[in-house]
PDB file of C-alpha atoms in Angstrom:
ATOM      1  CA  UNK A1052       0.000   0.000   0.000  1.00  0.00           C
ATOM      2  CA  UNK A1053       1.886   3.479  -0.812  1.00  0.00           C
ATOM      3  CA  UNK A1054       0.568   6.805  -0.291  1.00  0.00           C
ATOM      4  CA  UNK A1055      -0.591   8.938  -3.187  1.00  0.00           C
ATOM      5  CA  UNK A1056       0.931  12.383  -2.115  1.00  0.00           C
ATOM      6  CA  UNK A1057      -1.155  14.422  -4.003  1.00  0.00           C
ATOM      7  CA  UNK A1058      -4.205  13.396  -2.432  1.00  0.00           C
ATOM      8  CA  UNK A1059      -2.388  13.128   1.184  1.00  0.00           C
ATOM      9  CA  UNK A1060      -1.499  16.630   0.420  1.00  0.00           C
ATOM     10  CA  UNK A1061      -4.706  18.077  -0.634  1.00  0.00           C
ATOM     11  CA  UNK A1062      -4.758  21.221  -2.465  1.00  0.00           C
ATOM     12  CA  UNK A1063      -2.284  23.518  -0.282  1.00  0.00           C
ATOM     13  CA  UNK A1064       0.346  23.090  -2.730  1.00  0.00           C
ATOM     14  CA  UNK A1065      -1.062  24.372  -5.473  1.00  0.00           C
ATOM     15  CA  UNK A1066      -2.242  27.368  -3.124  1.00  0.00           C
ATOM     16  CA  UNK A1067       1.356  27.932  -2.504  1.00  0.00           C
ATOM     17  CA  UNK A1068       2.655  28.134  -6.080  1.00  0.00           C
ATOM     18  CA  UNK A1069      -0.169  30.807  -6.907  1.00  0.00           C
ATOM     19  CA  UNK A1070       0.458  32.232  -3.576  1.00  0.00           C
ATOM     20  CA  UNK A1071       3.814  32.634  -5.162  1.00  0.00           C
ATOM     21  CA  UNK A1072       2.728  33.566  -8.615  1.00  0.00           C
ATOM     22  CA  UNK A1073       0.355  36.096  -7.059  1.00  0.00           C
ATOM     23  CA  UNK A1074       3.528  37.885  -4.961  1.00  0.00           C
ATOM     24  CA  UNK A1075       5.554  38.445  -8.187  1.00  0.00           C
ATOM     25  CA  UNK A1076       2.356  40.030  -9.903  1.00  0.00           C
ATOM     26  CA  UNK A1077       1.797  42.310  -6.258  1.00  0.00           C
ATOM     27  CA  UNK A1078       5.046  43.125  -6.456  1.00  0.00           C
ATOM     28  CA  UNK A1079       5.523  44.365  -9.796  1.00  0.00           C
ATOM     29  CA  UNK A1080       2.599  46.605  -9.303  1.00  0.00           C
ATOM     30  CA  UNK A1081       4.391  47.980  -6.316  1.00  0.00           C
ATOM     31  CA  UNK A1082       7.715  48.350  -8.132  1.00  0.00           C
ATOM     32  CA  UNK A1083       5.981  50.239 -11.054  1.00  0.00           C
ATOM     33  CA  UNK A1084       4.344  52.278  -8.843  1.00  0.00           C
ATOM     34  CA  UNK A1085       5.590  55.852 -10.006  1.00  0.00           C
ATOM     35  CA  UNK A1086       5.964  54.407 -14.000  1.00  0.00           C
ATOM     36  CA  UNK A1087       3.381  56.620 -16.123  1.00  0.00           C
ATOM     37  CA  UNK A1088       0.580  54.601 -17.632  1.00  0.00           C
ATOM     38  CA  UNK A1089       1.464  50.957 -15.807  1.00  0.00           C
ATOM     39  CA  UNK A1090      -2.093  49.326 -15.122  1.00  0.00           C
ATOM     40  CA  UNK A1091      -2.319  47.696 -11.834  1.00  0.00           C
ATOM     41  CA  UNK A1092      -2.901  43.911 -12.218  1.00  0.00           C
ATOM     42  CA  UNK A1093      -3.806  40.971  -9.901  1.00  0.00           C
ATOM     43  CA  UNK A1094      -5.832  37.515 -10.093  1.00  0.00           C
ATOM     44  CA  UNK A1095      -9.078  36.496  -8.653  1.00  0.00           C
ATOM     45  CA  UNK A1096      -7.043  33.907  -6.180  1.00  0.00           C
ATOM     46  CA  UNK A1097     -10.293  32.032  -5.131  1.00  0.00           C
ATOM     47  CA  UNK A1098     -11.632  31.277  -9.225  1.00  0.00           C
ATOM     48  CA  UNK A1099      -7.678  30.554 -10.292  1.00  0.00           C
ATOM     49  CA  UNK A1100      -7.173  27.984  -7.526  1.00  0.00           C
ATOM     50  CA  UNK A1101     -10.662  26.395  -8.329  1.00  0.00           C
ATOM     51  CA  UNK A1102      -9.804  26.076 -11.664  1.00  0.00           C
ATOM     52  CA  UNK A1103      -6.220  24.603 -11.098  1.00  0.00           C
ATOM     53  CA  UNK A1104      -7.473  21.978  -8.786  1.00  0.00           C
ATOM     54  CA  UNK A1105     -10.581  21.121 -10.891  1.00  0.00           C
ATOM     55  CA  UNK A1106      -7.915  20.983 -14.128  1.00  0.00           C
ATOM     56  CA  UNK A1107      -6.357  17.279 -13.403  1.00  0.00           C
ATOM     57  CA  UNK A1108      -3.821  16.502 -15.667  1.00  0.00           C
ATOM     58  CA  UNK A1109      -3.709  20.119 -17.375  1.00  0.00           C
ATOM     59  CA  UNK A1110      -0.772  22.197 -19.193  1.00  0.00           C
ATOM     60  CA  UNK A1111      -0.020  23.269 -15.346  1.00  0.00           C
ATOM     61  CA  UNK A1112      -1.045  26.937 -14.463  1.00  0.00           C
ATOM     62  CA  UNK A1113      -2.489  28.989 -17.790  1.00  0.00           C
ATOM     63  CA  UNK A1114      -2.903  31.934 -14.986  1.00  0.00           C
ATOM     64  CA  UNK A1115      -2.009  34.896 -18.059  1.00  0.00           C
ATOM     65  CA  UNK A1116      -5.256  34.930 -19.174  1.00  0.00           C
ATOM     66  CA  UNK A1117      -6.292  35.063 -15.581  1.00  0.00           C
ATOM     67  CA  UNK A1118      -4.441  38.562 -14.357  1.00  0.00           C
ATOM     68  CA  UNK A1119      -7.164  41.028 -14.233  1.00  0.00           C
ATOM     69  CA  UNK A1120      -6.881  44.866 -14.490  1.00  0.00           C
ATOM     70  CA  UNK A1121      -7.322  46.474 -10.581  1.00  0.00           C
ATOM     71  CA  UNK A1122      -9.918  49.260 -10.875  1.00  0.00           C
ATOM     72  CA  UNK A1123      -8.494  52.026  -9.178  1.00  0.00           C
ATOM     73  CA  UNK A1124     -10.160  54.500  -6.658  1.00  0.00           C
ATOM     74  CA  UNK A1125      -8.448  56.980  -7.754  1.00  0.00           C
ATOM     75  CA  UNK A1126      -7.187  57.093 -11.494  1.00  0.00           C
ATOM     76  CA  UNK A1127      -4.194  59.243 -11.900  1.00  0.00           C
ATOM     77  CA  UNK A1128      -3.337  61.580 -15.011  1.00  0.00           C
ATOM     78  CA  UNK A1129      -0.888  59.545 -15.718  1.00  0.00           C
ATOM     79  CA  UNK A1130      -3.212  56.300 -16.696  1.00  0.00           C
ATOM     80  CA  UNK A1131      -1.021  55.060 -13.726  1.00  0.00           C
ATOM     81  CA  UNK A1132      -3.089  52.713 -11.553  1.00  0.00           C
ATOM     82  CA  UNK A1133      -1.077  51.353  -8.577  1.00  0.00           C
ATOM     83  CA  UNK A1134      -2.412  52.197  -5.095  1.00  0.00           C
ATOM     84  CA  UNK A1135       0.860  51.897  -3.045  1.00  0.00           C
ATOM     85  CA  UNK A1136      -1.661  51.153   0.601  1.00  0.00           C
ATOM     86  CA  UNK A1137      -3.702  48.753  -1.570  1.00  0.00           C
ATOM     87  CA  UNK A1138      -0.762  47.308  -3.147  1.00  0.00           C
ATOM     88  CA  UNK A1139       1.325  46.979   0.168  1.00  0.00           C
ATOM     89  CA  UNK A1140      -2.318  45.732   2.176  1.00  0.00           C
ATOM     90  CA  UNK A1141      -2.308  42.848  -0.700  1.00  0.00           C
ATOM     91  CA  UNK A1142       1.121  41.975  -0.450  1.00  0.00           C
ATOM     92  CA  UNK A1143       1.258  41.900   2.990  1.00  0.00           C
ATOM     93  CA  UNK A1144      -2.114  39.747   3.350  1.00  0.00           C
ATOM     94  CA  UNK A1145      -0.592  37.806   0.688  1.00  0.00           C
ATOM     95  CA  UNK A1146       2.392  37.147   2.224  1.00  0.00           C
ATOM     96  CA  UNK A1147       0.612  35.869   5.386  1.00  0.00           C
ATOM     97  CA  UNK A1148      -1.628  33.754   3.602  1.00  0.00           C
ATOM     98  CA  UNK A1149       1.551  31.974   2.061  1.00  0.00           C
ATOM     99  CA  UNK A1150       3.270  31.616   5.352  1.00  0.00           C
ATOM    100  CA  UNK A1151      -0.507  29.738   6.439  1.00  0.00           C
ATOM    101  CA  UNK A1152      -0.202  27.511   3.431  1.00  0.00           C
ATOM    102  CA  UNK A1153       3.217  26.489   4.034  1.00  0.00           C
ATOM    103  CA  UNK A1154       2.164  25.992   8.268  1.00  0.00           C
ATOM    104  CA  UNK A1155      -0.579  23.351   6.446  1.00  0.00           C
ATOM    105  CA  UNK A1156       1.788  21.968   4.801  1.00  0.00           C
ATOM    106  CA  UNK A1157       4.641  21.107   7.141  1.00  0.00           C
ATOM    107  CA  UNK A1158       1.436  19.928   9.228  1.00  0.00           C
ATOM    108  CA  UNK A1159       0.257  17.428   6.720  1.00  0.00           C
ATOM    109  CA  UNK A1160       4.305  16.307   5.867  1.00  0.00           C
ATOM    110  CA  UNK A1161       4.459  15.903   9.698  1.00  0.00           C
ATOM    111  CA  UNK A1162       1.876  13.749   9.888  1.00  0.00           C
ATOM    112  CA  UNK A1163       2.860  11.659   6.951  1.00  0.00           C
ATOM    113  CA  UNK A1164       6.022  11.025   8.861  1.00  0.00           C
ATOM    114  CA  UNK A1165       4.120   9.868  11.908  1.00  0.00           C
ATOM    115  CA  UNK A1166       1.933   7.499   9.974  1.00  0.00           C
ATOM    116  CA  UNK A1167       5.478   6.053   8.098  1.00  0.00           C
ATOM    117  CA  UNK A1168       7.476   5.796  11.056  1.00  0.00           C
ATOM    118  CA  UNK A1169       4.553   4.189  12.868  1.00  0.00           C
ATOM    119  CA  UNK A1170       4.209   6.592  16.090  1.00  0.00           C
TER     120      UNK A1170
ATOM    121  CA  UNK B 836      11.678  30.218 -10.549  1.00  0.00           C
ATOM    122  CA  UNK B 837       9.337  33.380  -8.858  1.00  0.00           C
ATOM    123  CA  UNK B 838      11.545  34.318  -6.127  1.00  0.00           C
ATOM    124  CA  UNK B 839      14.046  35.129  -8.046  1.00  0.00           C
ATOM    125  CA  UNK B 840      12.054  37.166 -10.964  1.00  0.00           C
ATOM    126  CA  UNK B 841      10.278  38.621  -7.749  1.00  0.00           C
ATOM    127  CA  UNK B 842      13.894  40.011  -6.386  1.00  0.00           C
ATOM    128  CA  UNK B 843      15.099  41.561  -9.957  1.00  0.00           C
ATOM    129  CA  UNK B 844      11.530  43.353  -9.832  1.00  0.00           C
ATOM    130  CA  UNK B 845      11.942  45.272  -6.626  1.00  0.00           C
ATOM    131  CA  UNK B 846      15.811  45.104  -7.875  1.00  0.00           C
ATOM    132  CA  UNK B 847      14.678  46.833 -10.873  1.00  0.00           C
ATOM    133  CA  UNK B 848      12.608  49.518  -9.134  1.00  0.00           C
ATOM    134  CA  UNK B 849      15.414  49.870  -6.680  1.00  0.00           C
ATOM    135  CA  UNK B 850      17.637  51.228  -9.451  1.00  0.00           C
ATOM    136  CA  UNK B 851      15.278  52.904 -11.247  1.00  0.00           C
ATOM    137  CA  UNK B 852      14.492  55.338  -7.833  1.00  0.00           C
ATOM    138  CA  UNK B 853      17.986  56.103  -7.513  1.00  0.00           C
ATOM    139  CA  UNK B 854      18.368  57.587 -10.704  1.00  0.00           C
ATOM    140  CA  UNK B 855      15.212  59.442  -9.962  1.00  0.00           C
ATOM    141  CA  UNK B 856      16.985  60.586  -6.559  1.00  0.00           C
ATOM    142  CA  UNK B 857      20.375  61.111  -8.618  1.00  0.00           C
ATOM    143  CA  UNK B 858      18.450  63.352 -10.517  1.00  0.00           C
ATOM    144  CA  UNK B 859      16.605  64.934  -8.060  1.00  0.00           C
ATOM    145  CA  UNK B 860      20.026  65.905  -6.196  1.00  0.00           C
ATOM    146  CA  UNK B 861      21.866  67.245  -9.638  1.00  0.00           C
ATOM    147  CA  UNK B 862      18.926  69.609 -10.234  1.00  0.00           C
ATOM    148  CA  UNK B 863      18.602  70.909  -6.602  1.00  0.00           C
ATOM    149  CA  UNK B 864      22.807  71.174  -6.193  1.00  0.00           C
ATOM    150  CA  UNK B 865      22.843  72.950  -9.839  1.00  0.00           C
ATOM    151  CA  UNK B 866      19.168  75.043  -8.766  1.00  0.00           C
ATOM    152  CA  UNK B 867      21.966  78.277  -8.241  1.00  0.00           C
ATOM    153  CA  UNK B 868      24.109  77.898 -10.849  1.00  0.00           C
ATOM    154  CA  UNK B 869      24.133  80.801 -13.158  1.00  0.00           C
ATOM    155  CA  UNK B 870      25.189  81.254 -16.671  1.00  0.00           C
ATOM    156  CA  UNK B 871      25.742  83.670 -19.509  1.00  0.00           C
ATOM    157  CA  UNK B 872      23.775  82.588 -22.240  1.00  0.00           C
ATOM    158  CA  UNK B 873      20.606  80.851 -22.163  1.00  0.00           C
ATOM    159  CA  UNK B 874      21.829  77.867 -24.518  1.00  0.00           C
ATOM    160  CA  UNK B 875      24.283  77.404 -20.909  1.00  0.00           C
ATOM    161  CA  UNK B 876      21.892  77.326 -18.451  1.00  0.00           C
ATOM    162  CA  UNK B 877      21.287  74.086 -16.455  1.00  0.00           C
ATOM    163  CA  UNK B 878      18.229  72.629 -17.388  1.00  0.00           C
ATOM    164  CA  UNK B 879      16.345  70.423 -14.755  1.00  0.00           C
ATOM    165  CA  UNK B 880      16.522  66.768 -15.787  1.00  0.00           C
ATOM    166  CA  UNK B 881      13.998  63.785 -15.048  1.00  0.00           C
ATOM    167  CA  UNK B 882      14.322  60.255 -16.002  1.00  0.00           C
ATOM    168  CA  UNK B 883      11.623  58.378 -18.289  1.00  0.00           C
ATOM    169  CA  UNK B 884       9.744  55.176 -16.460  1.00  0.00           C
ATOM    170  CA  UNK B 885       8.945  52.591 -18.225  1.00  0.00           C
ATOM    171  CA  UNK B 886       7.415  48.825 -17.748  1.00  0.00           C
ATOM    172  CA  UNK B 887       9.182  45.924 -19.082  1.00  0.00           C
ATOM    173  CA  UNK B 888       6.748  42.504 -18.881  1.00  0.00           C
ATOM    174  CA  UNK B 889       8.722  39.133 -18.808  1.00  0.00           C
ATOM    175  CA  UNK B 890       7.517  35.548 -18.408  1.00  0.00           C
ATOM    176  CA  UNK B 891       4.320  34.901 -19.499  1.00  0.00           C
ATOM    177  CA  UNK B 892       2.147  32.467 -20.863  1.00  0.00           C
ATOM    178  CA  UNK B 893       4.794  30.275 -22.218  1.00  0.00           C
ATOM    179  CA  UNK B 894       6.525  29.241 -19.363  1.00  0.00           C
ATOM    180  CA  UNK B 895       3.158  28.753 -17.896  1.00  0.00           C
ATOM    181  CA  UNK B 896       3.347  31.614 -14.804  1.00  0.00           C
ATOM    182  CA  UNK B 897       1.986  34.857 -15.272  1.00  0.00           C
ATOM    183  CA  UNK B 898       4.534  37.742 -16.330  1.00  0.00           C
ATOM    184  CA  UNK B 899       6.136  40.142 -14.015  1.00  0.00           C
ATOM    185  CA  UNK B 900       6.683  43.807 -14.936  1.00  0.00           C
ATOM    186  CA  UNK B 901      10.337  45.210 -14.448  1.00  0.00           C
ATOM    187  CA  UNK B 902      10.891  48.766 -14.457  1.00  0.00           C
ATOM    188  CA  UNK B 903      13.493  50.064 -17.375  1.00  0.00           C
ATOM    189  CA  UNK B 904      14.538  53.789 -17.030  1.00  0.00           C
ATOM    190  CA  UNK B 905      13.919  54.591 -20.366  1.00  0.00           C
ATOM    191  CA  UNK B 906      16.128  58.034 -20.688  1.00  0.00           C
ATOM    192  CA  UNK B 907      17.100  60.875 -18.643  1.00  0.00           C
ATOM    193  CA  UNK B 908      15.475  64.083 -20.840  1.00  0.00           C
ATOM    194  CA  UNK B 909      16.015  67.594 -20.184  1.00  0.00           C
ATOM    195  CA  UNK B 910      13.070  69.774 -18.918  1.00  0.00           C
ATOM    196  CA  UNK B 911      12.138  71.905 -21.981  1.00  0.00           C
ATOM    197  CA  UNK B 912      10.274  74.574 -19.380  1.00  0.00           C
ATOM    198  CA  UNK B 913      12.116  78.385 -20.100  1.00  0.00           C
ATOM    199  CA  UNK B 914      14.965  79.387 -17.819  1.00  0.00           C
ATOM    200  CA  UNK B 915      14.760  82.139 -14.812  1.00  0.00           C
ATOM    201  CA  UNK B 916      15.849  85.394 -16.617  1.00  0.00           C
ATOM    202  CA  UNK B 917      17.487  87.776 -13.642  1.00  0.00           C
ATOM    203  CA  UNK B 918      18.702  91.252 -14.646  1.00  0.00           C
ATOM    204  CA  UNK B 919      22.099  91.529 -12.502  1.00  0.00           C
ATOM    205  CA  UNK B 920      24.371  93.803 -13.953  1.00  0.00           C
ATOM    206  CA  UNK B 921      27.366  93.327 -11.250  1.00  0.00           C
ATOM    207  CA  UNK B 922      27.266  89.697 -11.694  1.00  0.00           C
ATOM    208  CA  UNK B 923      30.495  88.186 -12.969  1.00  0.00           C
ATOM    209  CA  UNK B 924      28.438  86.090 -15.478  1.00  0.00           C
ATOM    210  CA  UNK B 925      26.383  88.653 -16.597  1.00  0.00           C
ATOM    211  CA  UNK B 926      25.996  89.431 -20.754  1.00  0.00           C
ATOM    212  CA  UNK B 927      25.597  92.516 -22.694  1.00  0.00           C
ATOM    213  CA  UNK B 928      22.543  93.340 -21.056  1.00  0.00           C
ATOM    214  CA  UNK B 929      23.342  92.548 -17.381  1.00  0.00           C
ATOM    215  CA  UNK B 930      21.162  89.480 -17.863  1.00  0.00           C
ATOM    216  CA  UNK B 931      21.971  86.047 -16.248  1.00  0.00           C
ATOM    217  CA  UNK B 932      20.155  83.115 -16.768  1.00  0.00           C
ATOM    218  CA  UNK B 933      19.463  80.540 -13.945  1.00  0.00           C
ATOM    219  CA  UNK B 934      18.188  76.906 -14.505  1.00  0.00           C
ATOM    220  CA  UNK B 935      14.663  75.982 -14.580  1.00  0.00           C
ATOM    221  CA  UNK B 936      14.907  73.735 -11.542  1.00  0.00           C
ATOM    222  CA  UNK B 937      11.553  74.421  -9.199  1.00  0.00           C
ATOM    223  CA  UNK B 938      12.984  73.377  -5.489  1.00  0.00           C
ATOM    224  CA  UNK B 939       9.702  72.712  -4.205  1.00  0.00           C
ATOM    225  CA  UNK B 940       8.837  70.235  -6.642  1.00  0.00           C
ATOM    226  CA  UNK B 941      11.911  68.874  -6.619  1.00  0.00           C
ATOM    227  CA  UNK B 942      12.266  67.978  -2.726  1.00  0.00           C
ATOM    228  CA  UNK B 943       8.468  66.506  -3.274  1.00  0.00           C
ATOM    229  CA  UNK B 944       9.823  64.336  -5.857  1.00  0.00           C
ATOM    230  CA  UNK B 945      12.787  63.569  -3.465  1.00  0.00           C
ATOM    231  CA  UNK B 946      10.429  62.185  -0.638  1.00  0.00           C
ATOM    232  CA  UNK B 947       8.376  60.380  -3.115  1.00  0.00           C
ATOM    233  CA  UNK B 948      11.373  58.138  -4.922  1.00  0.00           C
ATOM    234  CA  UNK B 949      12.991  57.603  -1.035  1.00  0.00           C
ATOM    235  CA  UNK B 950       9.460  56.242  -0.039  1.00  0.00           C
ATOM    236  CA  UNK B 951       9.396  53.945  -3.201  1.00  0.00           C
ATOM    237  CA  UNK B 952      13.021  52.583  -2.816  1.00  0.00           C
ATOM    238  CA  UNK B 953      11.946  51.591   1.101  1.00  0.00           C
ATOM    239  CA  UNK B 954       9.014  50.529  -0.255  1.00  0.00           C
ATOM    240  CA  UNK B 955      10.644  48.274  -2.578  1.00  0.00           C
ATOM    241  CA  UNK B 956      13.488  47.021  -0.143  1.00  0.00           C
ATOM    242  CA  UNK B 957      10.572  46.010   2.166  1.00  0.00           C
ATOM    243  CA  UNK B 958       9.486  43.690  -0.579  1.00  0.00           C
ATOM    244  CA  UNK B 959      12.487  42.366  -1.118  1.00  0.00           C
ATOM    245  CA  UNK B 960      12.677  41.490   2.721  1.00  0.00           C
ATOM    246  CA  UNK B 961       9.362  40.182   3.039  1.00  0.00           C
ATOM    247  CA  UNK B 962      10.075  37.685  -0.100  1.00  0.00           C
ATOM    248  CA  UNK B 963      13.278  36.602   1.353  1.00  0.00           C
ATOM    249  CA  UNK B 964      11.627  35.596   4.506  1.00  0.00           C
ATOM    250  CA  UNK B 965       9.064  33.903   2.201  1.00  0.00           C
ATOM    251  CA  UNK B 966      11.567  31.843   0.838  1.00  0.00           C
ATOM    252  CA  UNK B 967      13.666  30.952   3.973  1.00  0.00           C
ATOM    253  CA  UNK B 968      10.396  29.575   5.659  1.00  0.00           C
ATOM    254  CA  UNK B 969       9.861  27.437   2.104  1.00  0.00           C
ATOM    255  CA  UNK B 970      13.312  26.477   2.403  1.00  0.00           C
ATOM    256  CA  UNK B 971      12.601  24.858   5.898  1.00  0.00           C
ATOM    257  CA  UNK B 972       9.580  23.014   4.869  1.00  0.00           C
ATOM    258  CA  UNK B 973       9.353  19.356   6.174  1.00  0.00           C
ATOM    259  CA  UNK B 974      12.227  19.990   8.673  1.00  0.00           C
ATOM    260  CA  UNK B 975      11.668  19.188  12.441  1.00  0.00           C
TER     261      UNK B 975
END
């Protein structure tokens, strides 16, 4: 009897790749913050991770068609639309929310361990 | 791999605010410096933003945007015309002209690229704890 990893793990690590994914896009918004006409862009996390879980066996993630334009409270003459305390309240949320999928993680490897070893 | 595209991001923005700042403090250090003619006169320079996208669909992860500085361009805005006859400088007409660098504007401009380069050295931190804690995953 061997253990089928995927399943053992459930879906927290494909939360943590678009956890990851979703930094490098909350980031670059951040970085272009003071480039003129840079639309601010981000994914609908909840939808993307449905749709990568529900996708056995697909091409991996197809997440480019995914980014979505942010919609800015404020629009800028510039056409610039980063919001540097929505950006940073993102990232930072974000951030957290990876450190909580990688916690589940080492959880569920911790376990595995127990139920190998035979504790 | 992300955290590494993620680091050459804030990298990128990193650079691209010190030019801004490098600018900032060669206008405000040259705001005083008077010449003869008009074709001498220090003209305020700002550097050109742009958004460079890499990654992408292919590679199957979603592209990151970089930021390039594009070009440093002059400010085309007229120079400050004084009329000061006993200045060494001074032409024909006791004219000198003084660059078209606006202080106020320029010290603004200061505060806002510092606050984007801590901004972007925060990320930078934040990802690199990010990737320690991955680092330890499945470990004691």
């Amino acid at each position: 009897m061997g253990i089928d990893f995927d399943k053992a793990l459930g879906l927290h690590p494909e939360a943590l790749k678009l956890r990851a994914e979703r930094t490098k896009i909350l980031a670059s918004n951040i970085a272009n913050e003071s480039t003129p006409g840079y639309q601010a862009r981000d994914i609908d996390f909840a939808s993307t991770l449905a749709s990568v879980v529900n996708d056995e066996g697909g091409a991996g993630l197809a997440l480019d068609t995914d980014a979505l334009y942010r919609v800015p409270n404020q629009p800028s003459q510039d056409g610039n639309t980063v919001e540097l305390g929505v950006e940073q309240a993102a990232f930072s949320q974000n951030a957290s929310d990876f450190q909580t999928s990688l916690t589940f993680l080492n959880m569920k490897l911790k376990g595995l361990a127990k139920a190998i070893s035979g504790q | 791999m992300t955290f590494r595209q993620i680091t050459q991001i804030a990298g990128s923005a990193m650079t691209a605010q010190t030019v801004r700042l490098n600018t900032v403090a060669s206008n405000l250090a040259n705001a005083q410096s008077a010449a003869g003619t008009e074709a001498e006169a220090y003209r305020a320079r700002k550097p050109v933003f742009a958004s460079v996208f890499e990654g992408g669909s292919a590679d199957g992860t979603v592209a990151g945007a970089r930021v390039q500085v594009l070009d440093v361009v002059q400010s085309d805005e007229p120079v400050r015309r004084a009329h000061e006859p006993d200045h060494p400088l001074a032409d024909a007409d006791g004219t000198v002209y003084y660059p078209n660098v606006n202080p106020v504007a320029e010290m603004t401009d200061m505060m806002s690229a510092s606050r984007a380069f801590e901004t972007n050295v925060e990320v930078m931190g934040r990802v690199k704890q990010m990737q320690q804690s991955l680092l330890r995953l499945g470990e004691g």
